[in-house]
Amino acid sequence: MFVDSHCHLSFPELHGRIAELRAEMAAADVDRALCICTTLEEFPTVQALATSYDNFWCSVGVHPDNEGVAEPTVEDLVERAALPRVVAIGETGLDYYRLAGRTVAQMEWQRERFRRHIRAAALTSLPLVVHTRSASEDTLAVLREEGAGRVRGVFHCFTETREVARAALDLGFMISFSGILTFRNADELREVAREVPLDRCLIETDSPYLAPVPRRGKTNCPAYVPHVAAKLAEIKGLPLADVAAATSANFERLFGLPALKAVPP
Ligand SMILES: [Zn+2]
Ligand SMILES: [Zn+2]
C-alpha cells in the first residue's frame, strides 16, 4: 500500500473527478492521500475532501506563489488547523523562481507569510509542508530563525542539492520525492535520494502536475505515486514493498495518523 503525501485534488484539472480518482487509487494500491491547501479561499473545498473520505486528510496554508489572495494571519491558520482532518500547516515556503522583475529583497512579503505559517505550526504542533524553489538558502534561514527545534515537517517535491537535503534533515524534517525522481535529466536528484535515509523519505505526486515516467505529460493523480516509490526502490536497491511500508510508516509518524490496515470502500 502506498501513500500520496501531497496532492491538489481541488485544482481545476482534477475537480469533479473524485470518484474516478479514488477508483484508480484503489486499483493501484494507493490507500491514502494528503490534500494540500494553497489558499484560504480553497480551504473549505480541500477540507471537505478530507471530511468526506476517511483515507483523505488535508492541510491549511497559502502557497508562496499565490498573490492577490487572502493573506493569512497566524490566527487564520491556527483556527482552521483545529478543524477535523487538518493534519498539517502548508504548503508554505519561498519561491523566487518567478520574481517577475522583482528583486529578492522585494519578496519580504513571502518571507513574512512563511514566518506566520511557521508560528502557526509551532502553536499547533502540526508539521509544516515546505515548498522551496530557487530560494533554498532563505528557506533554511527563515526556518532556523523561526522554528529550529520547535517545528517539524517535510520539504515537499524535493529538487535541491545534497547540502540542502542534509540541512533539512538536520532540522528534523523529512524529504518528499515526486515524479521528478523518474525524469531522465534528474541524475543529481537521484544521487540525493540515495543518501536520504529511508526512514526520512516520503513520496508524493503533487497532482495534477509532474506526472512520473511512464505517465509523463499526462494529468498526474494519486494513483501514479507507486511509480515514484518504484524509482526510489531502484535507487536504493530495495524491494518495492520495503519502500512502500517505510514511506507509509513515515507518513503516519509525521502527520500523527494511525496505521491503516485496509482500504475503506
Ligand atoms: Zn509546492
Ligand atoms: Zn503542491
PDB file of N, CA, C and O in Angstrom, residues 18-83:
ATOM      1  N   ILE A  18     -13.410  13.022  -8.556  1.00  0.00           N
ATOM      2  CA  ILE A  18     -13.006  12.330  -7.328  1.00  0.00           C
ATOM      3  C   ILE A  18     -13.341  10.834  -7.355  1.00  0.00           C
ATOM      4  O   ILE A  18     -12.501  10.008  -6.993  1.00  0.00           O
ATOM      5  N   ALA A  19     -14.529  10.485  -7.794  1.00  0.00           N
ATOM      6  CA  ALA A  19     -14.918   9.065  -7.790  1.00  0.00           C
ATOM      7  C   ALA A  19     -13.953   8.251  -8.659  1.00  0.00           C
ATOM      8  O   ALA A  19     -13.462   7.191  -8.247  1.00  0.00           O
ATOM      9  N   GLU A  20     -13.677   8.776  -9.815  1.00  0.00           N
ATOM     10  CA  GLU A  20     -12.767   8.120 -10.762  1.00  0.00           C
ATOM     11  C   GLU A  20     -11.339   8.039 -10.178  1.00  0.00           C
ATOM     12  O   GLU A  20     -10.672   6.988 -10.244  1.00  0.00           O
ATOM     13  N   LEU A  21     -10.889   9.146  -9.575  1.00  0.00           N
ATOM     14  CA  LEU A  21      -9.538   9.163  -8.997  1.00  0.00           C
ATOM     15  C   LEU A  21      -9.420   8.153  -7.863  1.00  0.00           C
ATOM     16  O   LEU A  21      -8.385   7.495  -7.709  1.00  0.00           O
ATOM     17  N   ARG A  22     -10.479   8.041  -7.072  1.00  0.00           N
ATOM     18  CA  ARG A  22     -10.451   7.110  -5.946  1.00  0.00           C
ATOM     19  C   ARG A  22     -10.455   5.657  -6.437  1.00  0.00           C
ATOM     20  O   ARG A  22      -9.786   4.792  -5.855  1.00  0.00           O
ATOM     21  N   ALA A  23     -11.177   5.393  -7.484  1.00  0.00           N
ATOM     22  CA  ALA A  23     -11.192   4.032  -8.045  1.00  0.00           C
ATOM     23  C   ALA A  23      -9.797   3.684  -8.570  1.00  0.00           C
ATOM     24  O   ALA A  23      -9.297   2.565  -8.362  1.00  0.00           O
ATOM     25  N   GLU A  24      -9.163   4.650  -9.220  1.00  0.00           N
ATOM     26  CA  GLU A  24      -7.806   4.417  -9.743  1.00  0.00           C
ATOM     27  C   GLU A  24      -6.810   4.211  -8.603  1.00  0.00           C
ATOM     28  O   GLU A  24      -5.896   3.384  -8.704  1.00  0.00           O
ATOM     29  N   MET A  25      -6.984   4.977  -7.528  1.00  0.00           N
ATOM     30  CA  MET A  25      -6.119   4.804  -6.354  1.00  0.00           C
ATOM     31  C   MET A  25      -6.235   3.375  -5.820  1.00  0.00           C
ATOM     32  O   MET A  25      -5.228   2.706  -5.578  1.00  0.00           O
ATOM     33  N   ALA A  26      -7.471   2.932  -5.632  1.00  0.00           N
ATOM     34  CA  ALA A  26      -7.700   1.599  -5.068  1.00  0.00           C
ATOM     35  C   ALA A  26      -7.065   0.529  -5.965  1.00  0.00           C
ATOM     36  O   ALA A  26      -6.419  -0.400  -5.483  1.00  0.00           O
ATOM     37  N   ALA A  27      -7.218   0.705  -7.276  1.00  0.00           N
ATOM     38  CA  ALA A  27      -6.657  -0.273  -8.225  1.00  0.00           C
ATOM     39  C   ALA A  27      -5.135  -0.273  -8.185  1.00  0.00           C
ATOM     40  O   ALA A  27      -4.498  -1.277  -8.499  1.00  0.00           O
ATOM     41  N   ALA A  28      -4.547   0.864  -7.804  1.00  0.00           N
ATOM     42  CA  ALA A  28      -3.079   0.979  -7.790  1.00  0.00           C
ATOM     43  C   ALA A  28      -2.502   0.752  -6.392  1.00  0.00           C
ATOM     44  O   ALA A  28      -1.314   1.017  -6.166  1.00  0.00           O
ATOM     45  N   ASP A  29      -3.334   0.296  -5.453  1.00  0.00           N
ATOM     46  CA  ASP A  29      -2.889   0.061  -4.065  1.00  0.00           C
ATOM     47  C   ASP A  29      -2.423   1.339  -3.368  1.00  0.00           C
ATOM     48  O   ASP A  29      -1.541   1.294  -2.511  1.00  0.00           O
ATOM     49  N   VAL A  30      -2.997   2.461  -3.745  1.00  0.00           N
ATOM     50  CA  VAL A  30      -2.703   3.727  -3.049  1.00  0.00           C
ATOM     51  C   VAL A  30      -3.838   3.935  -2.054  1.00  0.00           C
ATOM     52  O   VAL A  30      -4.975   4.172  -2.448  1.00  0.00           O
ATOM     53  N   ASP A  31      -3.531   3.756  -0.774  1.00  0.00           N
ATOM     54  CA  ASP A  31      -4.648   3.715   0.186  1.00  0.00           C
ATOM     55  C   ASP A  31      -4.925   5.034   0.893  1.00  0.00           C
ATOM     56  O   ASP A  31      -5.945   5.168   1.550  1.00  0.00           O
ATOM     57  N   ARG A  32      -4.019   6.008   0.778  1.00  0.00           N
ATOM     58  CA  ARG A  32      -4.257   7.286   1.463  1.00  0.00           C
ATOM     59  C   ARG A  32      -3.646   8.454   0.688  1.00  0.00           C
ATOM     60  O   ARG A  32      -2.692   8.274  -0.071  1.00  0.00           O
ATOM     61  N   ALA A  33      -4.186   9.646   0.959  1.00  0.00           N
ATOM     62  CA  ALA A  33      -3.630  10.848   0.331  1.00  0.00           C
ATOM     63  C   ALA A  33      -3.835  12.048   1.239  1.00  0.00           C
ATOM     64  O   ALA A  33      -4.820  12.123   1.977  1.00  0.00           O
ATOM     65  N   LEU A  34      -2.869  12.962   1.166  1.00  0.00           N
ATOM     66  CA  LEU A  34      -2.972  14.225   1.895  1.00  0.00           C
ATOM     67  C   LEU A  34      -3.286  15.321   0.878  1.00  0.00           C
ATOM     68  O   LEU A  34      -2.507  15.569  -0.046  1.00  0.00           O
ATOM     69  N   CYS A  35      -4.443  15.951   1.060  1.00  0.00           N
ATOM     70  CA  CYS A  35      -4.908  17.001   0.143  1.00  0.00           C
ATOM     71  C   CYS A  35      -4.376  18.346   0.637  1.00  0.00           C
ATOM     72  O   CYS A  35      -4.669  18.769   1.754  1.00  0.00           O
ATOM     73  N   ILE A  36      -3.601  18.976  -0.222  1.00  0.00           N
ATOM     74  CA  ILE A  36      -2.860  20.172   0.187  1.00  0.00           C
ATOM     75  C   ILE A  36      -3.602  21.447  -0.208  1.00  0.00           C
ATOM     76  O   ILE A  36      -4.080  21.582  -1.335  1.00  0.00           O
ATOM     77  N   CYS A  37      -3.642  22.361   0.746  1.00  0.00           N
ATOM     78  CA  CYS A  37      -4.316  23.654   0.585  1.00  0.00           C
ATOM     79  C   CYS A  37      -3.314  24.702   0.118  1.00  0.00           C
ATOM     80  O   CYS A  37      -2.167  24.722   0.578  1.00  0.00           O
ATOM     81  N   THR A  38      -3.737  25.580  -0.805  1.00  0.00           N
ATOM     82  CA  THR A  38      -2.836  26.624  -1.309  1.00  0.00           C
ATOM     83  C   THR A  38      -3.381  28.040  -1.156  1.00  0.00           C
ATOM     84  O   THR A  38      -2.661  28.997  -1.434  1.00  0.00           O
ATOM     85  N   THR A  39      -4.652  28.169  -0.780  1.00  0.00           N
ATOM     86  CA  THR A  39      -5.213  29.491  -0.450  1.00  0.00           C
ATOM     87  C   THR A  39      -6.276  29.292   0.635  1.00  0.00           C
ATOM     88  O   THR A  39      -6.857  28.207   0.755  1.00  0.00           O
ATOM     89  N   LEU A  40      -6.556  30.359   1.387  1.00  0.00           N
ATOM     90  CA  LEU A  40      -7.647  30.266   2.362  1.00  0.00           C
ATOM     91  C   LEU A  40      -8.981  30.106   1.641  1.00  0.00           C
ATOM     92  O   LEU A  40      -9.900  29.445   2.137  1.00  0.00           O
ATOM     93  N   GLU A  41      -9.071  30.691   0.440  1.00  0.00           N
ATOM     94  CA  GLU A  41     -10.311  30.584  -0.334  1.00  0.00           C
ATOM     95  C   GLU A  41     -10.589  29.123  -0.705  1.00  0.00           C
ATOM     96  O   GLU A  41     -11.747  28.702  -0.786  1.00  0.00           O
ATOM     97  N   GLU A  42      -9.530  28.386  -0.969  1.00  0.00           N
ATOM     98  CA  GLU A  42      -9.659  26.991  -1.393  1.00  0.00           C
ATOM     99  C   GLU A  42      -9.895  26.053  -0.205  1.00  0.00           C
ATOM    100  O   GLU A  42     -10.380  24.930  -0.373  1.00  0.00           O
ATOM    101  N   PHE A  43      -9.537  26.509   0.993  1.00  0.00           N
ATOM    102  CA  PHE A  43      -9.525  25.613   2.149  1.00  0.00           C
ATOM    103  C   PHE A  43     -10.830  24.832   2.364  1.00  0.00           C
ATOM    104  O   PHE A  43     -10.774  23.615   2.599  1.00  0.00           O
ATOM    105  N   PRO A  44     -12.019  25.483   2.305  1.00  0.00           N
ATOM    106  CA  PRO A  44     -13.250  24.700   2.557  1.00  0.00           C
ATOM    107  C   PRO A  44     -13.401  23.510   1.604  1.00  0.00           C
ATOM    108  O   PRO A  44     -13.854  22.440   2.013  1.00  0.00           O
ATOM    109  N   THR A  45     -13.010  23.686   0.352  1.00  0.00           N
ATOM    110  CA  THR A  45     -13.096  22.592  -0.630  1.00  0.00           C
ATOM    111  C   THR A  45     -12.126  21.470  -0.277  1.00  0.00           C
ATOM    112  O   THR A  45     -12.471  20.284  -0.346  1.00  0.00           O
ATOM    113  N   VAL A  46     -10.918  21.852   0.105  1.00  0.00           N
ATOM    114  CA  VAL A  46      -9.900  20.852   0.445  1.00  0.00           C
ATOM    115  C   VAL A  46     -10.323  20.108   1.719  1.00  0.00           C
ATOM    116  O   VAL A  46     -10.223  18.877   1.798  1.00  0.00           O
ATOM    117  N   GLN A  47     -10.819  20.853   2.692  1.00  0.00           N
ATOM    118  CA  GLN A  47     -11.216  20.199   3.939  1.00  0.00           C
ATOM    119  C   GLN A  47     -12.419  19.285   3.721  1.00  0.00           C
ATOM    120  O   GLN A  47     -12.528  18.232   4.353  1.00  0.00           O
ATOM    121  N   ALA A  48     -13.313  19.694   2.816  1.00  0.00           N
ATOM    122  CA  ALA A  48     -14.483  18.854   2.535  1.00  0.00           C
ATOM    123  C   ALA A  48     -14.049  17.499   1.962  1.00  0.00           C
ATOM    124  O   ALA A  48     -14.673  16.473   2.251  1.00  0.00           O
ATOM    125  N   LEU A  49     -12.998  17.487   1.170  1.00  0.00           N
ATOM    126  CA  LEU A  49     -12.480  16.207   0.659  1.00  0.00           C
ATOM    127  C   LEU A  49     -12.065  15.324   1.843  1.00  0.00           C
ATOM    128  O   LEU A  49     -12.354  14.129   1.882  1.00  0.00           O
ATOM    129  N   ALA A  50     -11.367  15.944   2.801  1.00  0.00           N
ATOM    130  CA  ALA A  50     -10.832  15.181   3.927  1.00  0.00           C
ATOM    131  C   ALA A  50     -11.924  14.702   4.881  1.00  0.00           C
ATOM    132  O   ALA A  50     -11.795  13.635   5.485  1.00  0.00           O
ATOM    133  N   THR A  51     -12.992  15.484   5.003  1.00  0.00           N
ATOM    134  CA  THR A  51     -14.069  15.038   5.905  1.00  0.00           C
ATOM    135  C   THR A  51     -15.025  14.077   5.190  1.00  0.00           C
ATOM    136  O   THR A  51     -15.772  13.355   5.826  1.00  0.00           O
ATOM    137  N   SER A  52     -14.997  14.077   3.858  1.00  0.00           N
ATOM    138  CA  SER A  52     -15.912  13.210   3.101  1.00  0.00           C
ATOM    139  C   SER A  52     -15.386  11.787   2.928  1.00  0.00           C
ATOM    140  O   SER A  52     -16.167  10.868   2.709  1.00  0.00           O
ATOM    141  N   TYR A  53     -14.061  11.633   2.982  1.00  0.00           N
ATOM    142  CA  TYR A  53     -13.466  10.315   2.705  1.00  0.00           C
ATOM    143  C   TYR A  53     -12.463   9.990   3.804  1.00  0.00           C
ATOM    144  O   TYR A  53     -11.573  10.797   4.085  1.00  0.00           O
ATOM    145  N   ASP A  54     -12.578   8.803   4.403  1.00  0.00           N
ATOM    146  CA  ASP A  54     -11.759   8.579   5.589  1.00  0.00           C
ATOM    147  C   ASP A  54     -10.315   8.166   5.282  1.00  0.00           C
ATOM    148  O   ASP A  54      -9.548   7.922   6.204  1.00  0.00           O
ATOM    149  N   ASN A  55      -9.926   8.154   4.016  1.00  0.00           N
ATOM    150  CA  ASN A  55      -8.492   7.977   3.721  1.00  0.00           C
ATOM    151  C   ASN A  55      -7.870   9.228   3.104  1.00  0.00           C
ATOM    152  O   ASN A  55      -6.781   9.171   2.543  1.00  0.00           O
ATOM    153  N   PHE A  56      -8.585  10.342   3.219  1.00  0.00           N
ATOM    154  CA  PHE A  56      -8.021  11.651   2.835  1.00  0.00           C
ATOM    155  C   PHE A  56      -7.853  12.508   4.086  1.00  0.00           C
ATOM    156  O   PHE A  56      -8.709  12.473   4.974  1.00  0.00           O
ATOM    157  N   TRP A  57      -6.772  13.272   4.130  1.00  0.00           N
ATOM    158  CA  TRP A  57      -6.591  14.298   5.151  1.00  0.00           C
ATOM    159  C   TRP A  57      -6.237  15.591   4.422  1.00  0.00           C
ATOM    160  O   TRP A  57      -6.067  15.575   3.202  1.00  0.00           O
ATOM    161  N   CYS A  58      -6.117  16.685   5.173  1.00  0.00           N
ATOM    162  CA  CYS A  58      -5.796  17.936   4.493  1.00  0.00           C
ATOM    163  C   CYS A  58      -4.899  18.825   5.336  1.00  0.00           C
ATOM    164  O   CYS A  58      -4.669  18.574   6.524  1.00  0.00           O
ATOM    165  N   SER A  59      -4.397  19.873   4.666  1.00  0.00           N
ATOM    166  CA  SER A  59      -3.563  20.879   5.317  1.00  0.00           C
ATOM    167  C   SER A  59      -4.281  22.221   5.222  1.00  0.00           C
ATOM    168  O   SER A  59      -5.296  22.344   4.534  1.00  0.00           O
ATOM    169  N   VAL A  60      -3.725  23.221   5.910  1.00  0.00           N
ATOM    170  CA  VAL A  60      -4.185  24.598   5.701  1.00  0.00           C
ATOM    171  C   VAL A  60      -2.964  25.492   5.519  1.00  0.00           C
ATOM    172  O   VAL A  60      -2.022  25.434   6.303  1.00  0.00           O
ATOM    173  N   GLY A  61      -2.995  26.281   4.423  1.00  0.00           N
ATOM    174  CA  GLY A  61      -1.874  27.176   4.171  1.00  0.00           C
ATOM    175  C   GLY A  61      -2.056  27.924   2.871  1.00  0.00           C
ATOM    176  O   GLY A  61      -2.964  27.617   2.089  1.00  0.00           O
ATOM    177  N   VAL A  62      -1.176  28.909   2.664  1.00  0.00           N
ATOM    178  CA  VAL A  62      -1.213  29.713   1.445  1.00  0.00           C
ATOM    179  C   VAL A  62       0.149  29.600   0.749  1.00  0.00           C
ATOM    180  O   VAL A  62       1.182  29.959   1.319  1.00  0.00           O
ATOM    181  N   HIS A  63       0.105  29.083  -0.455  1.00  0.00           N
ATOM    182  CA  HIS A  63       1.315  28.829  -1.257  1.00  0.00           C
ATOM    183  C   HIS A  63       2.058  30.136  -1.539  1.00  0.00           C
ATOM    184  O   HIS A  63       1.421  31.159  -1.818  1.00  0.00           O
ATOM    185  N   PRO A  64       3.396  30.104  -1.489  1.00  0.00           N
ATOM    186  CA  PRO A  64       4.164  31.339  -1.723  1.00  0.00           C
ATOM    187  C   PRO A  64       3.942  31.964  -3.103  1.00  0.00           C
ATOM    188  O   PRO A  64       4.151  33.166  -3.268  1.00  0.00           O
ATOM    189  N   ASP A  65       3.523  31.170  -4.091  1.00  0.00           N
ATOM    190  CA  ASP A  65       3.295  31.719  -5.434  1.00  0.00           C
ATOM    191  C   ASP A  65       1.982  32.484  -5.545  1.00  0.00           C
ATOM    192  O   ASP A  65       1.763  33.186  -6.527  1.00  0.00           O
ATOM    193  N   ASN A  66       1.102  32.306  -4.570  1.00  0.00           N
ATOM    194  CA  ASN A  66      -0.235  32.883  -4.709  1.00  0.00           C
ATOM    195  C   ASN A  66      -0.282  34.335  -4.255  1.00  0.00           C
ATOM    196  O   ASN A  66      -0.112  34.639  -3.078  1.00  0.00           O
ATOM    197  N   GLU A  67      -0.532  35.204  -5.228  1.00  0.00           N
ATOM    198  CA  GLU A  67      -0.662  36.632  -4.943  1.00  0.00           C
ATOM    199  C   GLU A  67      -2.093  37.046  -5.250  1.00  0.00           C
ATOM    200  O   GLU A  67      -2.792  36.380  -6.001  1.00  0.00           O
ATOM    201  N   GLY A  68      -2.518  38.127  -4.622  1.00  0.00           N
ATOM    202  CA  GLY A  68      -3.890  38.591  -4.848  1.00  0.00           C
ATOM    203  C   GLY A  68      -4.916  37.695  -4.182  1.00  0.00           C
ATOM    204  O   GLY A  68      -6.069  37.643  -4.594  1.00  0.00           O
ATOM    205  N   VAL A  69      -4.477  36.941  -3.171  1.00  0.00           N
ATOM    206  CA  VAL A  69      -5.399  36.097  -2.407  1.00  0.00           C
ATOM    207  C   VAL A  69      -5.391  36.583  -0.960  1.00  0.00           C
ATOM    208  O   VAL A  69      -4.565  37.417  -0.592  1.00  0.00           O
ATOM    209  N   ALA A  70      -6.306  36.054  -0.151  1.00  0.00           N
ATOM    210  CA  ALA A  70      -6.365  36.456   1.258  1.00  0.00           C
ATOM    211  C   ALA A  70      -5.026  36.154   1.930  1.00  0.00           C
ATOM    212  O   ALA A  70      -4.493  35.051   1.794  1.00  0.00           O
ATOM    213  N   GLU A  71      -4.494  37.159   2.622  1.00  0.00           N
ATOM    214  CA  GLU A  71      -3.219  36.988   3.314  1.00  0.00           C
ATOM    215  C   GLU A  71      -3.515  36.396   4.697  1.00  0.00           C
ATOM    216  O   GLU A  71      -4.251  36.991   5.465  1.00  0.00           O
ATOM    217  N   PRO A  72      -2.964  35.222   5.016  1.00  0.00           N
ATOM    218  CA  PRO A  72      -3.357  34.571   6.272  1.00  0.00           C
ATOM    219  C   PRO A  72      -2.630  35.165   7.481  1.00  0.00           C
ATOM    220  O   PRO A  72      -1.431  35.411   7.425  1.00  0.00           O
ATOM    221  N   THR A  73      -3.367  35.384   8.550  1.00  0.00           N
ATOM    222  CA  THR A  73      -2.745  35.700   9.833  1.00  0.00           C
ATOM    223  C   THR A  73      -2.421  34.384  10.527  1.00  0.00           C
ATOM    224  O   THR A  73      -2.922  33.318  10.115  1.00  0.00           O
ATOM    225  N   VAL A  74      -1.620  34.459  11.570  1.00  0.00           N
ATOM    226  CA  VAL A  74      -1.341  33.257  12.361  1.00  0.00           C
ATOM    227  C   VAL A  74      -2.666  32.693  12.886  1.00  0.00           C
ATOM    228  O   VAL A  74      -2.899  31.480  12.839  1.00  0.00           O
ATOM    229  N   GLU A  75      -3.552  33.586  13.321  1.00  0.00           N
ATOM    230  CA  GLU A  75      -4.848  33.147  13.873  1.00  0.00           C
ATOM    231  C   GLU A  75      -5.691  32.427  12.818  1.00  0.00           C
ATOM    232  O   GLU A  75      -6.345  31.426  13.122  1.00  0.00           O
ATOM    233  N   ASP A  76      -5.700  32.958  11.582  1.00  0.00           N
ATOM    234  CA  ASP A  76      -6.446  32.297  10.493  1.00  0.00           C
ATOM    235  C   ASP A  76      -6.011  30.834  10.358  1.00  0.00           C
ATOM    236  O   ASP A  76      -6.837  29.928  10.173  1.00  0.00           O
ATOM    237  N   LEU A  77      -4.714  30.637  10.434  1.00  0.00           N
ATOM    238  CA  LEU A  77      -4.158  29.287  10.238  1.00  0.00           C
ATOM    239  C   LEU A  77      -4.464  28.407  11.444  1.00  0.00           C
ATOM    240  O   LEU A  77      -4.912  27.258  11.301  1.00  0.00           O
ATOM    241  N   VAL A  78      -4.249  28.946  12.640  1.00  0.00           N
ATOM    242  CA  VAL A  78      -4.454  28.160  13.866  1.00  0.00           C
ATOM    243  C   VAL A  78      -5.923  27.740  14.003  1.00  0.00           C
ATOM    244  O   VAL A  78      -6.226  26.597  14.346  1.00  0.00           O
ATOM    245  N   GLU A  79      -6.820  28.688  13.688  1.00  0.00           N
ATOM    246  CA  GLU A  79      -8.258  28.414  13.758  1.00  0.00           C
ATOM    247  C   GLU A  79      -8.646  27.244  12.856  1.00  0.00           C
ATOM    248  O   GLU A  79      -9.339  26.320  13.261  1.00  0.00           O
ATOM    249  N   ARG A  80      -8.204  27.314  11.612  1.00  0.00           N
ATOM    250  CA  ARG A  80      -8.558  26.261  10.645  1.00  0.00           C
ATOM    251  C   ARG A  80      -7.845  24.946  10.962  1.00  0.00           C
ATOM    252  O   ARG A  80      -8.369  23.865  10.696  1.00  0.00           O
ATOM    253  N   ALA A  81      -6.660  25.065  11.554  1.00  0.00           N
ATOM    254  CA  ALA A  81      -5.910  23.851  11.893  1.00  0.00           C
ATOM    255  C   ALA A  81      -6.630  23.016  12.946  1.00  0.00           C
ATOM    256  O   ALA A  81      -6.364  21.823  13.080  1.00  0.00           O
ATOM    257  N   ALA A  82      -7.523  23.652  13.702  1.00  0.00           N
ATOM    258  CA  ALA A  82      -8.240  22.928  14.755  1.00  0.00           C
ATOM    259  C   ALA A  82      -9.440  22.159  14.203  1.00  0.00           C
ATOM    260  O   ALA A  82     -10.059  21.371  14.914  1.00  0.00           O
ATOM    261  N   LEU A  83      -9.776  22.375  12.935  1.00  0.00           N
ATOM    262  CA  LEU A  83     -10.943  21.714  12.347  1.00  0.00           C
ATOM    263  C   LEU A  83     -10.631  20.245  12.053  1.00  0.00           C
ATOM    264  O   LEU A  83      -9.462  19.858  11.910  1.00  0.00           O
TER     265      LEU A  83
END
